[in-house]
Short mmCIF file of C-alpha atoms in Angstrom, two decimals:
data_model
loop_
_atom_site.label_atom_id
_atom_site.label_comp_id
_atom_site.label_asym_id
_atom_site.label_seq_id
_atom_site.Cartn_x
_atom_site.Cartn_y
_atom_site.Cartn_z
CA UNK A 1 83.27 105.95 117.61
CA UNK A 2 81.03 105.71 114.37
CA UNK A 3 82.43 103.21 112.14
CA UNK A 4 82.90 104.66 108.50
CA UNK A 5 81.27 103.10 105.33
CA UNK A 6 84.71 101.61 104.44
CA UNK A 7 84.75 100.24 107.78
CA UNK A 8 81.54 98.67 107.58
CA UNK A 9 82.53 97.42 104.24
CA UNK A 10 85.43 95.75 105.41
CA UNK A 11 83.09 93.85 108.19
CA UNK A 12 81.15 92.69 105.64
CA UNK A 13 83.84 90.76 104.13
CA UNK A 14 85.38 89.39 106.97
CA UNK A 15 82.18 87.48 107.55
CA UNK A 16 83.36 85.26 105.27
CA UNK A 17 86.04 82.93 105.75
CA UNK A 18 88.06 80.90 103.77
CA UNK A 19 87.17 77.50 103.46
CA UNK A 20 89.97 75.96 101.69
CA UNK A 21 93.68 76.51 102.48
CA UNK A 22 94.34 77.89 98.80
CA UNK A 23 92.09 80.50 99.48
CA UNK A 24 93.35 81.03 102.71
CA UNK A 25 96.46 81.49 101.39
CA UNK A 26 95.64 83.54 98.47
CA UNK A 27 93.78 86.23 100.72
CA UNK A 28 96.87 86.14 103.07
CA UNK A 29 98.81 87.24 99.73
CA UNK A 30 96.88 90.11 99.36
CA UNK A 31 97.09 91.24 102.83
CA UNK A 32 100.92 91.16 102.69
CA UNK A 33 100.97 92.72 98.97
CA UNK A 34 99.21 95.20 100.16
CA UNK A 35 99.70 96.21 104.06
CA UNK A 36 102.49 98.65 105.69
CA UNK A 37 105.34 96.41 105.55
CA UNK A 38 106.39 93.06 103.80
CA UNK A 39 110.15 92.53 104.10
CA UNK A 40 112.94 90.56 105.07
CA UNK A 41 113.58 92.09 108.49
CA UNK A 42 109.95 92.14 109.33
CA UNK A 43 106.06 92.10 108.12
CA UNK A 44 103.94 94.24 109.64
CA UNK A 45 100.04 94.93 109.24
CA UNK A 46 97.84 97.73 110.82
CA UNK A 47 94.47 98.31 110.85
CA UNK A 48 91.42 99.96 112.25
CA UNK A 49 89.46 97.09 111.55
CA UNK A 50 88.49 94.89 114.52
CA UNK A 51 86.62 92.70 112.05
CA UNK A 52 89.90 92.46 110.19
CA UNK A 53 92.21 92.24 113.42
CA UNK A 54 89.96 89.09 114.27
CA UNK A 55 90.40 87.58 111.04
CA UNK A 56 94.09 87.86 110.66
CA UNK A 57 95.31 85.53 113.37
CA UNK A 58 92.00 82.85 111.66
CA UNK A 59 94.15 83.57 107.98
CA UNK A 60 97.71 83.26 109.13
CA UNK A 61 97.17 79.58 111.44
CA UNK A 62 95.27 78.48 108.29
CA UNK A 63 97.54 79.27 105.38
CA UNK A 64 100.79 78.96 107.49
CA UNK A 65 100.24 77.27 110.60
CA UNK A 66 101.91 80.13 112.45
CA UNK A 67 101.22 83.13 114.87
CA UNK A 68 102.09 86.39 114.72
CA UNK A 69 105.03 87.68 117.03
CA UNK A 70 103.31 90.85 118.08
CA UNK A 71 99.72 91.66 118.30
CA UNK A 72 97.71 94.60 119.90
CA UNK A 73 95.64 93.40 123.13
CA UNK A 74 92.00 93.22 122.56
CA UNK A 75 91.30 96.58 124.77
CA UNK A 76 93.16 98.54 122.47
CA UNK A 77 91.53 100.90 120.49
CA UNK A 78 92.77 103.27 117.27
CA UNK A 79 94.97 101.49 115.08
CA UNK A 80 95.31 97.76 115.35
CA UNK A 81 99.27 96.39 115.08
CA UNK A 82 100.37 92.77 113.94
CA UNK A 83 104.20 91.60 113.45
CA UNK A 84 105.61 88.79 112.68
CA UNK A 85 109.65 89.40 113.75
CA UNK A 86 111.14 86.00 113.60
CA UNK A 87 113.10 84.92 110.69
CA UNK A 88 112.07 81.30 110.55
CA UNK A 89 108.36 82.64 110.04
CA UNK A 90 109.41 85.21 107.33
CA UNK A 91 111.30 82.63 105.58
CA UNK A 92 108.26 80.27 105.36
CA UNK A 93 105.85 82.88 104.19
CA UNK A 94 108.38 84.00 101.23
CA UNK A 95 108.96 80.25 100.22
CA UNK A 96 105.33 79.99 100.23
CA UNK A 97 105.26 82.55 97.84
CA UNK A 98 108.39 81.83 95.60
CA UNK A 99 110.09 84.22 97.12
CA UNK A 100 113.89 84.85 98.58
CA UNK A 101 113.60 86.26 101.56
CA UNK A 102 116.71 88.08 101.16
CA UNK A 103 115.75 89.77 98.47
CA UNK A 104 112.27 91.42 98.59
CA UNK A 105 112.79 94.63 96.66
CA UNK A 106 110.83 93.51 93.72
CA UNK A 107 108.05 91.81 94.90
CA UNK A 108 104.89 90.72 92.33
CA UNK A 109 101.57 88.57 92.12
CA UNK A 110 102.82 84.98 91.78
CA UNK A 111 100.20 83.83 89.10
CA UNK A 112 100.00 80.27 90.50
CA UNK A 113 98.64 81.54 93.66
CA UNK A 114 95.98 82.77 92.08
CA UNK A 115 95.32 80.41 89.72
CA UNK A 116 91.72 79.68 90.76
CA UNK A 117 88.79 81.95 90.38
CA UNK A 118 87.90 81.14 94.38
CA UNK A 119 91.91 82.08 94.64
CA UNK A 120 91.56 85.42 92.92
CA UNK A 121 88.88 86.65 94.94
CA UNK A 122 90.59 85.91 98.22
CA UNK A 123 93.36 87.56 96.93
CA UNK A 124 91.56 90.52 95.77
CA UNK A 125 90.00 90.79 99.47
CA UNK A 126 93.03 90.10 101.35
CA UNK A 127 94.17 93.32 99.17
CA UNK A 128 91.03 95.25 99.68
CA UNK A 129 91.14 94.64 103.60
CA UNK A 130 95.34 95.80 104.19
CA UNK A 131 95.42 98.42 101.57
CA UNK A 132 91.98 99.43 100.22
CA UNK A 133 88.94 101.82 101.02
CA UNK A 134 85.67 103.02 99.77
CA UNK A 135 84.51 106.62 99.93
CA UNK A 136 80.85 106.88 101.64
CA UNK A 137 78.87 107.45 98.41
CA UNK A 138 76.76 110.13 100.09
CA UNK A 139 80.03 111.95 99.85
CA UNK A 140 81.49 110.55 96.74
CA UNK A 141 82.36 107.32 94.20
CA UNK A 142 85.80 106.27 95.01
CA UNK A 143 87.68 102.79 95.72
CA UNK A 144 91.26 102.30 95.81
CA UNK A 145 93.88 99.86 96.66
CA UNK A 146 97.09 100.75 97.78
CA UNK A 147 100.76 99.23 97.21
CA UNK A 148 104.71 100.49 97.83
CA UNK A 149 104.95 97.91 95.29
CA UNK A 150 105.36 99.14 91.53
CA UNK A 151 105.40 96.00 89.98
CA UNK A 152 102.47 94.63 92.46
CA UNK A 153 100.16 97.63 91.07
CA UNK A 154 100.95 97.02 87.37
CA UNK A 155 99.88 92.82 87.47
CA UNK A 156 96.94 93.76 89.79
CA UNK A 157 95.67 95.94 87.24
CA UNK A 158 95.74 93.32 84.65
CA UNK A 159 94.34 90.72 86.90
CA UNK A 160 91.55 93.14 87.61
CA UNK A 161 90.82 93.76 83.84
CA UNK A 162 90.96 89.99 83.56
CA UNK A 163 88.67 89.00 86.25
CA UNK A 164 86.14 92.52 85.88
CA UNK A 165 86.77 93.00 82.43
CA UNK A 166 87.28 96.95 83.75
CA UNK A 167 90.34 98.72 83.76
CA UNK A 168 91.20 101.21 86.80
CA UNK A 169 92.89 104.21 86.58
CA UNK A 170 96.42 104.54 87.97
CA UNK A 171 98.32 106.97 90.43
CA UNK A 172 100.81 107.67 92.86
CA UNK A 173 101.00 109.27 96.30
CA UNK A 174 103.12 109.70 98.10
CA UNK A 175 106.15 107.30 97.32
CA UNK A 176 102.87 104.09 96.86
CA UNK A 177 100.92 103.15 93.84
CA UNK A 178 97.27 103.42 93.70
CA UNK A 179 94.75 101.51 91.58
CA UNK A 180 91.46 103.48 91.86
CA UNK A 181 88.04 103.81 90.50
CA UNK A 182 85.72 106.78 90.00
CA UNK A 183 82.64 105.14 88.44
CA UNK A 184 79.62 104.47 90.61
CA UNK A 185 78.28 100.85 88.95
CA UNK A 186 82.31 99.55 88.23
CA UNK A 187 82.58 100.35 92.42
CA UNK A 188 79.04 98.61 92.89
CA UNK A 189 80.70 95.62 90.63
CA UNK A 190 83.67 95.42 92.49
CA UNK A 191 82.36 95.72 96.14
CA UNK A 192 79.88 92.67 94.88
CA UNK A 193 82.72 90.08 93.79
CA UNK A 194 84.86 91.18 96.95
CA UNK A 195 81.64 90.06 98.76
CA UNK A 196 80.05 92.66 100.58
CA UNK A 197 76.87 93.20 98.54
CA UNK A 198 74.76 95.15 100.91
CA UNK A 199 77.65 97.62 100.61
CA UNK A 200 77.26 97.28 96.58
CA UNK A 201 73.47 97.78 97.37
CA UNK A 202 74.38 101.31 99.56
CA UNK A 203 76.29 102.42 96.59
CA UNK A 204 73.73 101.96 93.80
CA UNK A 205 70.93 103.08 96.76
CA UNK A 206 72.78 106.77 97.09
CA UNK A 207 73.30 107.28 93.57
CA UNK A 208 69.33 106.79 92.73
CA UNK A 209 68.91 108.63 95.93
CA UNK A 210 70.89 111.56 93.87
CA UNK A 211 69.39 111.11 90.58
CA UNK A 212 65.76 111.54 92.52
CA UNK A 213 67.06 114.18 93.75
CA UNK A 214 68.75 116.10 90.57
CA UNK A 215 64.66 115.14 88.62
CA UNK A 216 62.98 117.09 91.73
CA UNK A 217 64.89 120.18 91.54
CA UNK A 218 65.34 120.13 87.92
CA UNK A 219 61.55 119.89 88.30
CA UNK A 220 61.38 122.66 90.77
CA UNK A 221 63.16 125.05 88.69
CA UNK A 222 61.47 124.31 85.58
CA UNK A 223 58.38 124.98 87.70
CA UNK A 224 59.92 128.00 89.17
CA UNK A 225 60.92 129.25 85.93
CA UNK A 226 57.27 128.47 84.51
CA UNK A 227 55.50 130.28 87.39
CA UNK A 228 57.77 133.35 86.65
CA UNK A 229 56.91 133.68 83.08
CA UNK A 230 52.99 133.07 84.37
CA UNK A 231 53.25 136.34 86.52
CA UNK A 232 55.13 138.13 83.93
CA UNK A 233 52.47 137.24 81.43
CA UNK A 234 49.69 138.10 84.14
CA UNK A 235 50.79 141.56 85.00
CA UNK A 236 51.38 143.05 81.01
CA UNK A 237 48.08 141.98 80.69
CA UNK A 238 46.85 143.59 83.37
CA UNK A 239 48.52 147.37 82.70
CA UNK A 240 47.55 146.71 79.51
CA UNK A 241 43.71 146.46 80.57
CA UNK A 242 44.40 149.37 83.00
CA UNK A 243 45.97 151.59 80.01
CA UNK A 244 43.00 150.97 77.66
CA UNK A 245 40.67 152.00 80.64
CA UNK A 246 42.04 154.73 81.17
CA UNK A 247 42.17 156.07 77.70
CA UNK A 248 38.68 155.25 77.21
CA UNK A 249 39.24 152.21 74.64
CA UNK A 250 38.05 149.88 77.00
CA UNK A 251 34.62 150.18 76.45
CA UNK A 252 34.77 150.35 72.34
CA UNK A 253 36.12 147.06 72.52
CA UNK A 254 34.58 143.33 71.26
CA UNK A 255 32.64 141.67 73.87
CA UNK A 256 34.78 138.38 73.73
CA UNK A 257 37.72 140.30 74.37
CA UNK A 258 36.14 142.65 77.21
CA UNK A 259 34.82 138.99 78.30
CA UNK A 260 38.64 137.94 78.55
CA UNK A 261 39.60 141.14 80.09
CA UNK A 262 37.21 140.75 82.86
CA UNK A 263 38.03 137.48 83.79
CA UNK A 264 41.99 138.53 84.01
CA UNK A 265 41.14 141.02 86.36
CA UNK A 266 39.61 138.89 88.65
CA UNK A 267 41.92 136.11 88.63
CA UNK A 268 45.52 137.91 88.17
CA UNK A 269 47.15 134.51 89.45
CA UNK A 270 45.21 131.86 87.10
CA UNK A 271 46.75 129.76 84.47
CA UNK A 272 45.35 130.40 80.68
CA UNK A 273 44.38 127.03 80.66
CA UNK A 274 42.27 128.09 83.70
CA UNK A 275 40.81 131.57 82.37
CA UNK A 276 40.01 129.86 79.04
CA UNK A 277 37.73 127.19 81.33
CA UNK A 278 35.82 130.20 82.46
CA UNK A 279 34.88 131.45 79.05
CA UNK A 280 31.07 131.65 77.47
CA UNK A 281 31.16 129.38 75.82
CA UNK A 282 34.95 128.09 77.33
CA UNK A 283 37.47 128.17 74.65
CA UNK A 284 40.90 126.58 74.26
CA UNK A 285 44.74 127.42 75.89
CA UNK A 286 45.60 128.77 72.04
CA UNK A 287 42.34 131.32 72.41
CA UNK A 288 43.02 132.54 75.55
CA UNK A 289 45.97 133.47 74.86
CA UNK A 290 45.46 135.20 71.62
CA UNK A 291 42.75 137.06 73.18
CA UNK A 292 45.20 138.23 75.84
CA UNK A 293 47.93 139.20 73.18
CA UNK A 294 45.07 141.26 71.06
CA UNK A 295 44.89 143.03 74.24
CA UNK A 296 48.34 143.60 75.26
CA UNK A 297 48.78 145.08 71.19
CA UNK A 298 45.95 147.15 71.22
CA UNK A 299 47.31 148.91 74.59
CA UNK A 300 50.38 149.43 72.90
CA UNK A 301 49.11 151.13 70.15
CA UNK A 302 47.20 153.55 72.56
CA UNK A 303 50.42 154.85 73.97
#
């Protein structure tokens, strides 16, 4: 199965592990902040990441010392499910995190967590890997981060405009709270500090890659457009030659302009810039054309 741009986003970061428990346990905070279920009567995580499902168990012993109750068996494929069931182990995580386990209704970032700046990242990873995604930007510019948590989306968006002095925009769907951005560079930004910068690279590679594209066919049709008017040009100037011929004002007229006449004639698809080169003597653009006009008047004052 091809893995999505998201997906290989998400890789990316999981390349890089905590090294210090803090972290550890400031990227676990995110995960739980941000994944399918973080209550008293259970926490539960799934994902379609392998990356991720091989960095979860890493996380957990690190910033906990425990293991998760239930966990999908490495052949599995699809979505990836982790549980952790027993009380004792729910109860540590919460006091970890100020919290009373019996009451986790109104759950929010605990600042001292992520106190640090290496503590804010992790947290903002452990976020981006349970409840985020990027759109492929051949498709589209869009991240998010996901929450059921109201108060959870409100501090992250002030942590975010603290740490990436950008503000994302805010919505809901679907009974969850969504922190997204739109913006191709704030994306790049943000895929950089949650450290996946050949990601941040593919992003700011597709939009040149569309702004190339947007010159060329602006280019085209301008060319188009020019070539048009060239032809349009080219054939009044021709009927107009063919009118004065056959009224017999063709030969009563100046040589230079019989000169230019001749030379249309014989090259109904050149350029003036072109016809005025084959002028004796050659002559400028400006000329040409004004020898061309005379033309184009005096066969309209034959008919």
């Amino acid at each position: 199965m091809a893995v999505s741009f998201s997906g290989n986003t998400k890789a990316e970061i999981c390349r890089y592990n905590p090294a210090k428990r803090c972290c550890a346990l400031a990227e676990c905070f995110g995960i739980l902040l941000f994944c399918n279920s973080f209550r008293w009567d259970g926490i539960r995580i799934i994902t379609e990441s392998r990356e991720f499902a091989q960095l979860l168990p890493k996380l957990f012993k690190k910033a906990f010392g425990i293991t998760f109750d239930m966990m999908p068996e490495e052949r599995n494929t699809g979505k990836l499910n982790f549980q952790i069931i027993n009380r004792d182990k729910i109860h540590q995580i919460m006091d970890a995190y100020g919290f009373n386990a019996n009451d986790t209704l109104s759950l929010h970032i605990n600042l001292p967590i992520v106190e640090e700046d290496c503590c804010k990242a992790a947290f903002f990873k452990g976020a981006f890997l349970a409840g985020g995604s990027v759109t492929d930007p051949a498709k589209g510019y869009h991240i998010e981060l996901t929450t059921t948590h109201s108060s959870v989306a409100r501090e992250c968006d002030s942590l975010m405009q603290e740490i990436l002095h950008f503000q994302p925009k805010f919505t809901t769907r679907g009974g969850s709270h969504v922190l997204y951005l739109k913006q191709s560079d704030l994306i790049s930004d943000c895929l950089t500090y949650l450290g996946a910068p050949v990601a941040a690279m593919g992003i700011m590679e597709a939009k040149l890659e569309k702004e190339l594209n947007n010159k060329v066919n602006r280019r085209c049709n301008c060319d188009d457009a020019n070539t048009s008017k060239v032809v349009e040009a080219a054939q009044e100037q021709l009927s107009a030659i063919r009118i004065l011929k056959d009224r017999g004002a063709y030969q009563n007229l100046p040589v230079k302009l019989q000169q230019a006449a001749r030379a249309r004639e014989e090259n109904p698809e050149a350029s003036l810039t072109e016809l005025a080169a084959m002028m004796s003597p050659p002559i400028s653009k400006p000329a040409m054309n004004h020898r061309l006009q005379k033309l184009v008047l005096l066969s309209q004052e034959e008919t």
